[in-house]
PDB file of C-alpha atoms in Angstrom:
ATOM      1  CA  MET A 220     102.331  85.363  76.876  1.00  0.00           C
ATOM      2  CA  ARG A 221     101.378  87.595  73.981  1.00  0.00           C
ATOM      3  CA  LEU A 222      99.632  90.798  74.942  1.00  0.00           C
ATOM      4  CA  ARG A 223      97.977  93.017  72.388  1.00  0.00           C
ATOM      5  CA  ARG A 224      97.344  96.654  72.978  1.00  0.00           C
ATOM      6  CA  HIS A 225      93.936  98.165  72.261  1.00  0.00           C
ATOM      7  CA  ASN A 226      93.917 100.924  69.690  1.00  0.00           C
ATOM      8  CA  SER A 227      91.429 103.327  71.209  1.00  0.00           C
ATOM      9  CA  ARG A 228      92.702 106.255  73.230  1.00  0.00           C
ATOM     10  CA  ARG A 229      90.395 105.469  76.126  1.00  0.00           C
ATOM     11  CA  ASP A 230      91.756 101.955  76.506  1.00  0.00           C
ATOM     12  CA  ARG A 231      95.388 102.825  76.045  1.00  0.00           C
ATOM     13  CA  PHE A 232      96.420 101.226  79.347  1.00  0.00           C
ATOM     14  CA  ARG A 233      94.278  98.142  79.008  1.00  0.00           C
ATOM     15  CA  TYR A 234      95.866  95.027  77.566  1.00  0.00           C
ATOM     16  CA  LYS A 235      94.120  91.930  76.371  1.00  0.00           C
ATOM     17  CA  ALA A 236      95.430  88.378  76.249  1.00  0.00           C
ATOM     18  CA  HIS A 237      94.511  86.322  73.194  1.00  0.00           C
ATOM     19  CA  ASN A 238      94.048  82.559  73.544  1.00  0.00           C
ATOM     20  CA  VAL A 239      96.915  82.204  75.983  1.00  0.00           C
ATOM     21  CA  PRO A 240      96.460  80.709  79.470  1.00  0.00           C
ATOM     22  CA  ALA A 241      97.209  83.016  82.378  1.00  0.00           C
ATOM     23  CA  PRO A 242     100.561  82.478  84.060  1.00  0.00           C
ATOM     24  CA  ARG A 243     100.732  80.934  87.507  1.00  0.00           C
ATOM     25  CA  GLY A 244     100.663  83.918  89.897  1.00  0.00           C
ATOM     26  CA  TRP A 245      97.752  85.641  88.145  1.00  0.00           C
ATOM     27  CA  LEU A 246      95.012  83.682  89.846  1.00  0.00           C
ATOM     28  CA  SER A 247      94.921  86.102  92.772  1.00  0.00           C
ATOM     29  CA  LEU A 248      94.377  89.821  92.479  1.00  0.00           C
ATOM     30  CA  PRO A 249      97.100  92.364  93.191  1.00  0.00           C
ATOM     31  CA  ILE A 250      97.617  93.373  96.815  1.00  0.00           C
ATOM     32  CA  TYR A 251      98.310  96.997  97.725  1.00  0.00           C
ATOM     33  CA  ALA A 252      99.734  98.367 100.986  1.00  0.00           C
ATOM     34  CA  VAL A 253      98.090 101.290 102.770  1.00  0.00           C
ATOM     35  CA  ARG A 254     100.013 103.239 105.426  1.00  0.00           C
ATOM     36  CA  THR A 255      98.011 103.989 108.562  1.00  0.00           C
ATOM     37  CA  THR A 256      98.481 105.485 111.990  1.00  0.00           C
ATOM     38  CA  ALA A 257     100.114 102.854 114.207  1.00  0.00           C
ATOM     39  CA  GLY A 258      97.540 101.127 116.397  1.00  0.00           C
ATOM     40  CA  GLN A 259      94.598 102.035 114.143  1.00  0.00           C
ATOM     41  CA  GLU A 260      94.950  99.185 111.636  1.00  0.00           C
ATOM     42  CA  LYS A 261      91.741  97.375 112.602  1.00  0.00           C
ATOM     43  CA  ASN A 262      89.723 100.605 112.601  1.00  0.00           C
ATOM     44  CA  VAL A 263      91.072 101.516 109.167  1.00  0.00           C
ATOM     45  CA  ALA A 264      90.303  98.036 107.823  1.00  0.00           C
ATOM     46  CA  ARG A 265      86.764  98.291 109.167  1.00  0.00           C
ATOM     47  CA  LEU A 266      86.263 101.755 107.647  1.00  0.00           C
ATOM     48  CA  ILE A 267      87.635 100.663 104.262  1.00  0.00           C
ATOM     49  CA  ALA A 268      85.224  97.721 104.294  1.00  0.00           C
ATOM     50  CA  LEU A 269      82.321 100.057 105.109  1.00  0.00           C
ATOM     51  CA  ASN A 270      83.341 102.413 102.277  1.00  0.00           C
ATOM     52  CA  ALA A 271      83.597  99.516  99.846  1.00  0.00           C
ATOM     53  CA  LYS A 272      80.153  98.264 100.789  1.00  0.00           C
ATOM     54  CA  ALA A 273      78.498 101.703 100.776  1.00  0.00           C
ATOM     55  CA  TYR A 274      79.898 102.795  97.405  1.00  0.00           C
ATOM     56  CA  ASN A 275      80.022  99.342  95.717  1.00  0.00           C
ATOM     57  CA  ILE A 276      83.808  99.420  95.409  1.00  0.00           C
ATOM     58  CA  PRO A 277      85.058  95.991  94.239  1.00  0.00           C
ATOM     59  CA  ILE A 278      87.522  95.120  97.009  1.00  0.00           C
ATOM     60  CA  LYS A 279      88.166  91.399  97.451  1.00  0.00           C
ATOM     61  CA  ALA A 280      89.995  91.297 100.804  1.00  0.00           C
ATOM     62  CA  ILE A 281      91.454  93.495 103.531  1.00  0.00           C
ATOM     63  CA  ILE A 282      94.288  92.216 105.707  1.00  0.00           C
ATOM     64  CA  ALA A 283      95.391  93.928 108.932  1.00  0.00           C
ATOM     65  CA  PRO A 284      98.116  91.743 110.487  1.00  0.00           C
ATOM     66  CA  GLU A 285      98.594  92.285 114.221  1.00  0.00           C
ATOM     67  CA  SER A 286     102.342  91.768 113.994  1.00  0.00           C
ATOM     68  CA  LEU A 287     102.858  94.575 111.448  1.00  0.00           C
ATOM     69  CA  LYS A 288     102.034  98.018 112.822  1.00  0.00           C
ATOM     70  CA  GLY A 289     101.079 100.894 110.559  1.00  0.00           C
ATOM     71  CA  TYR A 290     100.017  98.951 107.461  1.00  0.00           C
ATOM     72  CA  VAL A 291      96.819  97.463 106.040  1.00  0.00           C
ATOM     73  CA  PHE A 292      96.814  95.385 102.856  1.00  0.00           C
ATOM     74  CA  VAL A 293      93.984  95.613 100.330  1.00  0.00           C
ATOM     75  CA  GLU A 294      93.330  93.138  97.513  1.00  0.00           C
ATOM     76  CA  ALA A 295      91.694  94.819  94.505  1.00  0.00           C
ATOM     77  CA  ASP A 296      91.823  94.971  90.696  1.00  0.00           C
ATOM     78  CA  GLY A 297      93.892  98.146  90.577  1.00  0.00           C
ATOM     79  CA  PRO A 298      95.411 100.972  92.604  1.00  0.00           C
ATOM     80  CA  HIS A 299      92.670 103.401  91.578  1.00  0.00           C
ATOM     81  CA  ILE A 300      90.124 101.168  93.324  1.00  0.00           C
ATOM     82  CA  VAL A 301      92.173 101.217  96.524  1.00  0.00           C
ATOM     83  CA  ASP A 302      92.511 105.007  96.260  1.00  0.00           C
ATOM     84  CA  LYS A 303      88.740 105.314  95.932  1.00  0.00           C
ATOM     85  CA  ALA A 304      88.212 103.053  98.971  1.00  0.00           C
ATOM     86  CA  ILE A 305      90.644 104.923 101.245  1.00  0.00           C
ATOM     87  CA  ALA A 306      89.492 108.413 100.220  1.00  0.00           C
ATOM     88  CA  GLY A 307      88.374 110.300 103.315  1.00  0.00           C
ATOM     89  CA  VAL A 308      89.110 107.452 105.737  1.00  0.00           C
ATOM     90  CA  ARG A 309      90.516 108.640 109.035  1.00  0.00           C
ATOM     91  CA  HIS A 310      93.976 107.444 110.122  1.00  0.00           C
ATOM     92  CA  VAL A 311      94.996 106.597 106.533  1.00  0.00           C
ATOM     93  CA  ARG A 312      98.280 108.231 105.596  1.00  0.00           C
ATOM     94  CA  SER A 313      98.738 107.062 101.994  1.00  0.00           C
ATOM     95  CA  ARG A 314      98.816 104.135  99.612  1.00  0.00           C
ATOM     96  CA  VAL A 315     102.300 102.727  99.163  1.00  0.00           C
ATOM     97  CA  PRO A 316     103.279 102.866  95.459  1.00  0.00           C
ATOM     98  CA  GLY A 317     103.496  99.503  93.754  1.00  0.00           C
ATOM     99  CA  MET A 318     102.121  96.101  94.658  1.00  0.00           C
ATOM    100  CA  VAL A 319     102.946  93.701  97.462  1.00  0.00           C
ATOM    101  CA  ASP A 320     103.769  90.111  96.612  1.00  0.00           C
ATOM    102  CA  LEU A 321     101.785  87.455  98.461  1.00  0.00           C
ATOM    103  CA  LYS A 322     105.057  85.729  99.378  1.00  0.00           C
ATOM    104  CA  ASP A 323     106.043  88.811 101.389  1.00  0.00           C
ATOM    105  CA  LEU A 324     102.790  88.619 103.367  1.00  0.00           C
ATOM    106  CA  GLU A 325     102.877  84.883 104.140  1.00  0.00           C
ATOM    107  CA  ARG A 326     105.003  85.317 107.258  1.00  0.00           C
ATOM    108  CA  PHE A 327     102.363  87.642 108.749  1.00  0.00           C
ATOM    109  CA  LEU A 328      99.485  85.277 107.948  1.00  0.00           C
ATOM    110  CA  VAL A 329      99.980  82.709 110.684  1.00  0.00           C
ATOM    111  CA  VAL A 330      97.086  80.418 111.505  1.00  0.00           C
ATOM    112  CA  LYS A 331      96.518  80.418 115.253  1.00  0.00           C
ATOM    113  CA  PRO A 332      95.786  76.932 116.674  1.00  0.00           C
ATOM    114  CA  VAL A 333      92.315  76.474 118.168  1.00  0.00           C
ATOM    115  CA  ILE A 334      93.815  75.264 121.434  1.00  0.00           C
ATOM    116  CA  GLU A 335      95.384  78.709 122.043  1.00  0.00           C
ATOM    117  CA  GLU A 336      91.908  80.277 122.332  1.00  0.00           C
ATOM    118  CA  LEU A 337      90.494  77.669 124.723  1.00  0.00           C
ATOM    119  CA  ASP A 338      90.187  78.024 128.496  1.00  0.00           C
ATOM    120  CA  VAL A 339      88.918  75.663 131.193  1.00  0.00           C
ATOM    121  CA  GLY A 340      85.120  75.806 131.354  1.00  0.00           C
ATOM    122  CA  ASP A 341      84.579  76.746 127.693  1.00  0.00           C
ATOM    123  CA  GLU A 342      81.890  74.925 125.752  1.00  0.00           C
ATOM    124  CA  VAL A 343      83.197  73.203 122.615  1.00  0.00           C
ATOM    125  CA  GLU A 344      81.893  71.013 119.838  1.00  0.00           C
ATOM    126  CA  ILE A 345      83.839  67.956 118.757  1.00  0.00           C
ATOM    127  CA  VAL A 346      84.335  68.158 114.979  1.00  0.00           C
ATOM    128  CA  ALA A 347      86.262  64.953 114.272  1.00  0.00           C
ATOM    129  CA  GLY A 348      86.338  61.343 115.361  1.00  0.00           C
ATOM    130  CA  PRO A 349      83.607  59.029 116.642  1.00  0.00           C
ATOM    131  CA  LEU A 350      82.143  61.756 118.893  1.00  0.00           C
ATOM    132  CA  ARG A 351      81.682  64.238 116.031  1.00  0.00           C
ATOM    133  CA  GLY A 352      78.880  66.701 116.703  1.00  0.00           C
ATOM    134  CA  ALA A 353      78.864  66.163 120.477  1.00  0.00           C
ATOM    135  CA  ARG A 354      79.053  69.195 122.751  1.00  0.00           C
ATOM    136  CA  ALA A 355      81.389  69.179 125.710  1.00  0.00           C
ATOM    137  CA  LYS A 356      82.888  71.319 128.470  1.00  0.00           C
ATOM    138  CA  VAL A 357      86.671  71.779 128.687  1.00  0.00           C
ATOM    139  CA  VAL A 358      88.085  70.299 131.902  1.00  0.00           C
ATOM    140  CA  ARG A 359      91.837  70.412 131.256  1.00  0.00           C
ATOM    141  CA  ILE A 360      94.139  71.650 128.491  1.00  0.00           C
ATOM    142  CA  ASP A 361      97.575  70.222 127.695  1.00  0.00           C
ATOM    143  CA  ARG A 362      99.058  72.776 125.310  1.00  0.00           C
ATOM    144  CA  GLU A 363     102.354  70.913 124.860  1.00  0.00           C
ATOM    145  CA  LYS A 364     100.665  67.715 123.678  1.00  0.00           C
ATOM    146  CA  GLN A 365      97.923  69.692 121.875  1.00  0.00           C
ATOM    147  CA  GLU A 366      95.243  67.703 123.739  1.00  0.00           C
ATOM    148  CA  VAL A 367      92.052  68.765 125.482  1.00  0.00           C
ATOM    149  CA  VAL A 368      90.218  66.794 128.187  1.00  0.00           C
ATOM    150  CA  VAL A 369      86.476  67.422 127.912  1.00  0.00           C
ATOM    151  CA  GLU A 370      83.314  66.222 129.651  1.00  0.00           C
ATOM    152  CA  LEU A 371      80.451  65.415 127.332  1.00  0.00           C
ATOM    153  CA  LEU A 372      77.336  67.463 128.092  1.00  0.00           C
ATOM    154  CA  GLU A 373      74.773  65.099 126.579  1.00  0.00           C
ATOM    155  CA  THR A 374      75.625  62.121 128.811  1.00  0.00           C
ATOM    156  CA  THR A 375      73.830  61.313 132.072  1.00  0.00           C
ATOM    157  CA  PHE A 376      77.079  61.061 134.034  1.00  0.00           C
ATOM    158  CA  PRO A 377      80.310  63.063 133.617  1.00  0.00           C
ATOM    159  CA  MET A 378      82.590  61.193 131.241  1.00  0.00           C
ATOM    160  CA  PRO A 379      86.038  62.767 130.673  1.00  0.00           C
ATOM    161  CA  VAL A 380      87.386  62.209 127.168  1.00  0.00           C
ATOM    162  CA  THR A 381      90.801  63.223 125.812  1.00  0.00           C
ATOM    163  CA  VAL A 382      90.540  64.781 122.352  1.00  0.00           C
ATOM    164  CA  ASP A 383      93.097  66.248 119.947  1.00  0.00           C
ATOM    165  CA  GLY A 384      93.179  70.056 120.107  1.00  0.00           C
ATOM    166  CA  GLU A 385      92.375  70.386 116.397  1.00  0.00           C
ATOM    167  CA  ALA A 386      89.287  68.171 116.773  1.00  0.00           C
ATOM    168  CA  VAL A 387      87.320  70.761 118.762  1.00  0.00           C
ATOM    169  CA  ARG A 388      85.623  74.025 117.835  1.00  0.00           C
ATOM    170  CA  LEU A 389      84.863  76.758 120.353  1.00  0.00           C
ATOM    171  CA  VAL A 390      81.113  77.280 120.780  1.00  0.00           C
ATOM    172  CA  ARG A 391      80.944  79.562 123.814  1.00  0.00           C
ATOM    173  CA  LYS A 392      83.493  81.045 126.183  1.00  0.00           C
ATOM    174  CA  ALA A 393      83.083  80.333 129.891  1.00  0.00           C
ATOM    175  CA  GLU A 394      81.496  83.125 131.893  1.00  0.00           C
ATOM    176  CA  ARG A 395      84.000  84.680 134.266  1.00  0.00           C
ATOM    177  CA  SER A 396      82.692  86.265 137.439  1.00  0.00           C
ATOM    178  CA  THR A 397      84.643  89.342 138.520  1.00  0.00           C
ATOM    179  CA  GLY A 398      82.596  90.315 141.560  1.00  0.00           C
ATOM    180  CA  PRO A 399      83.690  90.092 145.209  1.00  0.00           C
ATOM    181  CA  GLY A 400      84.162  86.548 146.403  1.00  0.00           C
ATOM    182  CA  ALA A 401      85.185  85.266 142.996  1.00  0.00           C
TER     183      ALA A 401
END
């Protein structure tokens, strides 16, 4: 890729590509690591998002993986934008110099299966198959087979149906009573 440097003093660090397609990894923005106090990652991510919204700072994404303590990752156009977003935020220690490659973050970005969040008594919506759109109550969960047994709510009599765990979406958690006699 041919890059041409601008001549003006103000734009001395800005480069411009001329009629050349962008290489493959350039479709996503750079990701920068921010060191935080351990255990405060979610609070820091929330505060950075509030700063970005309040001051119109162009941040594309904020990632706070639960498995990595003490770091928050921010996707933005440049490090100066991240510095502006973290300025004055509590529990931020510093921005780590350099960029983080998305390949390094992939192991922390694990998609949690829907079935892991379900409990008996939860209300779900079936999102696939012939019963798509039907609401049901979870009766039994088989986590090894990734199957859920549900009772349809819209039928006149209880009809248990076995559905794949990925074919349901959680609508409402079951209410748990914690009082005496529960």
